[in-house]
Each structure stands twice: as C-alpha cells, then as structure tokens.
C-alpha cells in the first residue's frame, strides 16, 4: 500500500501529540505530588473536637516532636481560626525536617493551604487531613482557609514560621 508522504507527516504529528498528552496527564497524576483527599489520617467526632474531649492530641493541639527529623503538627480549624496558626499563635516548625500536619475541623468544612508551598488540603469535619512536607527555606509562610466556611471566612488565616533547626531546638517548647 502506498502512503502519501504528506499523510506520513500528519500521522507522525498526531502520534507525537498523543504521546505528549499521555506524558502530561501522567506527570499531573504522579509527578507533582498531588493526591486526592482521603481518610488516611483517620476519623474523629467533630463534636468531641469542639469540646476538647477526643482523648487525642487535638484536645491540646500544637507541635509534637516524634524525633530529631520528624515533627507532627496537630491543628484544629474552626470558625474562624486555626489553632494553632491564627492570631498571635503562629505554627513554629524547624527547617529541613519532615513535618506532618494533621488537621481536623470542629464545625464545618474548611481549607488548609500554606502559601508558597504545595501544601493544600480540605479539612472535613469527622476526618483528619494529613499532609507531610519539608521546608527548605526559613521564613514566615501564610496560612489560608480556602473553602467558604461562613461569614468570617475571609478573615480565617494565620502563619507558619519556619526557623533554622539549631534555633528551633534551642527554643523548643513542648506543645
Ligand atoms: Cu474556614 Cu473558610
């Protein structure tokens, strides 16, 4: 069978496009560290979170040191603040260590995003959202709620202070 040269060029271009599309989709699926919100962090009774009777660290949320290279930050989101995180109670974590954020809601759905990073999750009442990250650069990062959660939604924010590891250990406060 004789295939016209002009047709061969278009066949080649079409194949290239298909390969390109598949590569783009594959990268978006696994390459950029994007994952669906799931219940891997476990479930929790939002009413108990509200009254501080979960019997877990969420009753007194804050930073818990697992070891020198892993910290877990427990955060309660509620109308209209992050505890810790909002107001004069920023979240403090060391740079260049693994930091796992465990976030849950005491009332309605909230968002939890740290500006300038790919940390971004929904906070669903009844579930614990879990995100692990490593901050390479010290400084103050903004914390924002990105799910409409009521009349004060636009005021719901806070900050994350990333300090050098040596300095962090020197001033370390338990919870
Ligand atoms: Cu909380 Cu919007």
mmCIF file of C-alpha atoms and ligand atoms in Angstrom:
data_model
loop_
_atom_site.group_PDB
_atom_site.id
_atom_site.type_symbol
_atom_site.label_atom_id
_atom_site.label_comp_id
_atom_site.label_asym_id
_atom_site.label_seq_id
_atom_site.Cartn_x
_atom_site.Cartn_y
_atom_site.Cartn_z
ATOM 1 C CA UNK A 1 0.000 0.000 0.000
ATOM 2 C CA UNK A 2 1.286 3.395 -0.881
ATOM 3 C CA UNK A 3 1.053 6.053 1.868
ATOM 4 C CA UNK A 4 1.467 9.575 0.670
ATOM 5 C CA UNK A 5 4.416 11.449 2.244
ATOM 6 C CA UNK A 6 2.183 14.296 3.295
ATOM 7 C CA UNK A 7 -0.036 11.793 5.121
ATOM 8 C CA UNK A 8 3.014 10.234 6.849
ATOM 9 C CA UNK A 9 3.959 13.626 8.278
ATOM 10 C CA UNK A 10 0.478 14.112 9.700
ATOM 11 C CA UNK A 11 0.444 10.573 11.104
ATOM 12 C CA UNK A 12 3.734 11.299 12.855
ATOM 13 C CA UNK A 13 2.491 14.625 14.223
ATOM 14 C CA UNK A 14 -0.703 13.018 15.522
ATOM 15 C CA UNK A 15 1.268 10.264 17.264
ATOM 16 C CA UNK A 16 3.581 12.828 18.861
ATOM 17 C CA UNK A 17 0.579 14.740 20.180
ATOM 18 C CA UNK A 18 -0.940 11.598 21.694
ATOM 19 C CA UNK A 19 2.344 10.682 23.391
ATOM 20 C CA UNK A 20 2.617 14.279 24.643
ATOM 21 C CA UNK A 21 -0.897 14.235 26.088
ATOM 22 C CA UNK A 22 -0.281 10.942 27.877
ATOM 23 C CA UNK A 23 3.004 12.295 29.290
ATOM 24 C CA UNK A 24 1.284 15.453 30.538
ATOM 25 C CA UNK A 25 -1.503 13.513 32.226
ATOM 26 C CA UNK A 26 0.969 11.052 33.779
ATOM 27 C CA UNK A 27 3.054 13.897 35.187
ATOM 28 C CA UNK A 28 -0.019 15.595 36.630
ATOM 29 C CA UNK A 29 -1.097 12.343 38.256
ATOM 30 C CA UNK A 30 2.119 11.254 39.945
ATOM 31 C CA UNK A 31 4.894 13.758 39.252
ATOM 32 C CA UNK A 32 3.618 16.859 41.008
ATOM 33 C CA UNK A 33 2.873 15.210 44.340
ATOM 34 C CA UNK A 34 -0.861 15.669 44.020
ATOM 35 C CA UNK A 35 -3.126 13.269 45.899
ATOM 36 C CA UNK A 36 -6.853 13.095 46.470
ATOM 37 C CA UNK A 37 -8.212 13.925 49.894
ATOM 38 C CA UNK A 38 -8.767 10.642 51.708
ATOM 39 C CA UNK A 39 -9.317 9.381 55.224
ATOM 40 C CA UNK A 40 -5.775 8.078 55.751
ATOM 41 C CA UNK A 41 -5.484 10.398 58.766
ATOM 42 C CA UNK A 42 -8.372 8.598 60.442
ATOM 43 C CA UNK A 43 -11.803 9.667 61.594
ATOM 44 C CA UNK A 44 -12.807 11.767 64.569
ATOM 45 C CA UNK A 45 -16.008 13.066 66.157
ATOM 46 C CA UNK A 46 -16.247 16.802 65.358
ATOM 47 C CA UNK A 47 -18.417 17.426 68.444
ATOM 48 C CA UNK A 48 -15.666 15.972 70.617
ATOM 49 C CA UNK A 49 -13.138 18.165 68.810
ATOM 50 C CA UNK A 50 -15.310 21.182 69.614
ATOM 51 C CA UNK A 51 -15.495 20.336 73.317
ATOM 52 C CA UNK A 52 -11.895 19.106 73.555
ATOM 53 C CA UNK A 53 -12.879 15.601 74.559
ATOM 54 C CA UNK A 54 -11.412 13.463 71.802
ATOM 55 C CA UNK A 55 -8.830 11.920 74.087
ATOM 56 C CA UNK A 56 -6.217 12.738 71.430
ATOM 57 C CA UNK A 57 -3.636 15.475 70.905
ATOM 58 C CA UNK A 58 -6.382 17.528 69.215
ATOM 59 C CA UNK A 59 -7.620 18.386 72.719
ATOM 60 C CA UNK A 60 -4.418 20.407 73.180
ATOM 61 C CA UNK A 61 -3.257 20.963 69.605
ATOM 62 C CA UNK A 62 0.275 22.001 68.700
ATOM 63 C CA UNK A 63 3.627 20.657 67.581
ATOM 64 C CA UNK A 64 4.675 17.218 68.782
ATOM 65 C CA UNK A 65 8.233 16.054 68.242
ATOM 66 C CA UNK A 66 8.479 12.459 67.028
ATOM 67 C CA UNK A 67 12.257 12.532 66.736
ATOM 68 C CA UNK A 68 15.000 14.904 65.532
ATOM 69 C CA UNK A 69 13.883 14.630 61.936
ATOM 70 C CA UNK A 70 10.109 14.331 62.203
ATOM 71 C CA UNK A 71 7.555 16.653 63.770
ATOM 72 C CA UNK A 72 3.774 16.332 63.798
ATOM 73 C CA UNK A 73 1.606 19.434 63.939
ATOM 74 C CA UNK A 74 -1.945 18.990 65.222
ATOM 75 C CA UNK A 75 -4.237 21.791 64.062
ATOM 76 C CA UNK A 76 -7.923 22.386 64.760
ATOM 77 C CA UNK A 77 -9.754 24.505 62.192
ATOM 78 C CA UNK A 78 -12.917 26.236 63.374
ATOM 79 C CA UNK A 79 -14.981 29.308 62.533
ATOM 80 C CA UNK A 80 -12.829 31.380 62.003
ATOM 81 C CA UNK A 81 -9.360 30.427 63.097
ATOM 82 C CA UNK A 82 -6.640 27.802 63.096
ATOM 83 C CA UNK A 83 -5.471 26.574 66.496
ATOM 84 C CA UNK A 84 -2.522 26.926 66.431
ATOM 85 C CA UNK A 85 -1.785 29.174 63.463
ATOM 86 C CA UNK A 86 -4.066 32.192 63.771
ATOM 87 C CA UNK A 87 -3.575 35.462 65.603
ATOM 88 C CA UNK A 88 -0.513 35.688 67.819
ATOM 89 C CA UNK A 89 -0.177 31.908 67.909
ATOM 90 C CA UNK A 90 1.748 31.011 64.719
ATOM 91 C CA UNK A 91 2.754 27.426 63.978
ATOM 92 C CA UNK A 92 6.510 27.076 64.505
ATOM 93 C CA UNK A 93 8.424 24.290 62.805
ATOM 94 C CA UNK A 94 12.098 23.655 62.051
ATOM 95 C CA UNK A 95 13.533 23.809 58.533
ATOM 96 C CA UNK A 96 14.831 20.719 56.711
ATOM 97 C CA UNK A 97 12.898 18.168 58.716
ATOM 98 C CA UNK A 98 9.803 16.162 57.912
ATOM 99 C CA UNK A 99 6.707 17.946 59.130
ATOM 100 C CA UNK A 100 3.354 16.175 59.135
ATOM 101 C CA UNK A 101 0.278 18.346 59.504
ATOM 102 C CA UNK A 102 -2.786 16.639 60.949
ATOM 103 C CA UNK A 103 -5.741 18.945 60.569
ATOM 104 C CA UNK A 104 -9.353 18.473 61.565
ATOM 105 C CA UNK A 105 -12.424 20.666 61.866
ATOM 106 C CA UNK A 106 -14.536 21.400 64.929
ATOM 107 C CA UNK A 107 -17.519 22.568 62.878
ATOM 108 C CA UNK A 108 -17.846 22.984 59.103
ATOM 109 C CA UNK A 109 -15.630 22.336 56.099
ATOM 110 C CA UNK A 110 -12.505 24.479 55.939
ATOM 111 C CA UNK A 111 -9.401 24.643 53.773
ATOM 112 C CA UNK A 112 -5.767 24.456 54.838
ATOM 113 C CA UNK A 113 -3.195 25.905 52.457
ATOM 114 C CA UNK A 114 0.304 27.201 53.119
ATOM 115 C CA UNK A 115 1.267 29.896 50.632
ATOM 116 C CA UNK A 116 4.351 29.354 48.504
ATOM 117 C CA UNK A 117 4.198 25.575 49.029
ATOM 118 C CA UNK A 118 2.134 22.722 47.585
ATOM 119 C CA UNK A 119 0.560 22.076 50.992
ATOM 120 C CA UNK A 120 -3.138 22.345 50.305
ATOM 121 C CA UNK A 121 -5.959 20.204 51.620
ATOM 122 C CA UNK A 122 -9.614 20.299 52.529
ATOM 123 C CA UNK A 123 -10.492 19.979 56.188
ATOM 124 C CA UNK A 124 -13.637 17.917 56.506
ATOM 125 C CA UNK A 125 -15.476 17.585 59.826
ATOM 126 C CA UNK A 126 -15.172 13.998 61.032
ATOM 127 C CA UNK A 127 -11.919 13.367 59.223
ATOM 128 C CA UNK A 128 -8.275 14.079 59.893
ATOM 129 C CA UNK A 129 -6.453 15.522 56.881
ATOM 130 C CA UNK A 130 -2.805 14.519 56.756
ATOM 131 C CA UNK A 131 -0.090 16.286 54.743
ATOM 132 C CA UNK A 132 3.653 15.763 55.073
ATOM 133 C CA UNK A 133 6.184 18.286 53.836
ATOM 134 C CA UNK A 134 9.712 19.550 54.272
ATOM 135 C CA UNK A 135 10.539 23.266 54.375
ATOM 136 C CA UNK A 136 13.897 24.019 52.764
ATOM 137 C CA UNK A 137 13.712 27.747 53.369
ATOM 138 C CA UNK A 138 13.227 29.535 56.650
ATOM 139 C CA UNK A 139 10.780 32.405 56.937
ATOM 140 C CA UNK A 140 7.148 33.150 57.576
ATOM 141 C CA UNK A 141 4.580 31.479 55.375
ATOM 142 C CA UNK A 142 0.945 32.478 55.129
ATOM 143 C CA UNK A 143 -1.784 30.060 56.148
ATOM 144 C CA UNK A 144 -5.180 30.411 54.488
ATOM 145 C CA UNK A 145 -8.598 28.832 54.611
ATOM 146 C CA UNK A 146 -9.675 28.346 51.015
ATOM 147 C CA UNK A 147 -13.107 26.784 51.497
ATOM 148 C CA UNK A 148 -16.026 29.105 52.150
ATOM 149 C CA UNK A 149 -16.911 28.420 55.785
ATOM 150 C CA UNK A 150 -19.221 31.241 56.807
ATOM 151 C CA UNK A 151 -19.415 34.990 57.299
ATOM 152 C CA UNK A 152 -15.869 35.270 58.634
ATOM 153 C CA UNK A 153 -14.249 33.050 56.007
ATOM 154 C CA UNK A 154 -12.214 35.906 54.516
ATOM 155 C CA UNK A 155 -10.649 36.605 57.918
ATOM 156 C CA UNK A 156 -9.599 32.998 58.525
ATOM 157 C CA UNK A 157 -5.863 32.742 58.171
ATOM 158 C CA UNK A 158 -2.627 32.534 60.073
ATOM 159 C CA UNK A 159 1.053 31.918 59.679
ATOM 160 C CA UNK A 160 3.691 29.225 59.769
ATOM 161 C CA UNK A 161 7.142 30.230 60.974
ATOM 162 C CA UNK A 162 9.968 28.057 59.710
ATOM 163 C CA UNK A 163 13.092 28.563 61.795
ATOM 164 C CA UNK A 164 16.597 27.062 61.466
ATOM 165 C CA UNK A 165 16.845 23.666 63.108
ATOM 166 C CA UNK A 166 19.510 24.746 65.626
ATOM 167 C CA UNK A 167 17.463 27.727 66.732
ATOM 168 C CA UNK A 168 14.302 25.632 66.930
ATOM 169 C CA UNK A 169 15.853 23.105 69.261
ATOM 170 C CA UNK A 170 17.203 25.861 71.475
ATOM 171 C CA UNK A 171 13.835 27.479 71.998
ATOM 172 C CA UNK A 172 11.809 24.326 71.826
ATOM 173 C CA UNK A 173 8.600 24.404 73.761
ATOM 174 C CA UNK A 174 6.668 21.209 74.220
ATOM 175 C CA UNK A 175 3.252 21.909 72.816
HETATM 176 CU CU1 LIG B 1 -12.513 28.444 57.268
HETATM 177 CU CU2 LIG B 1 -13.012 29.483 55.181
#
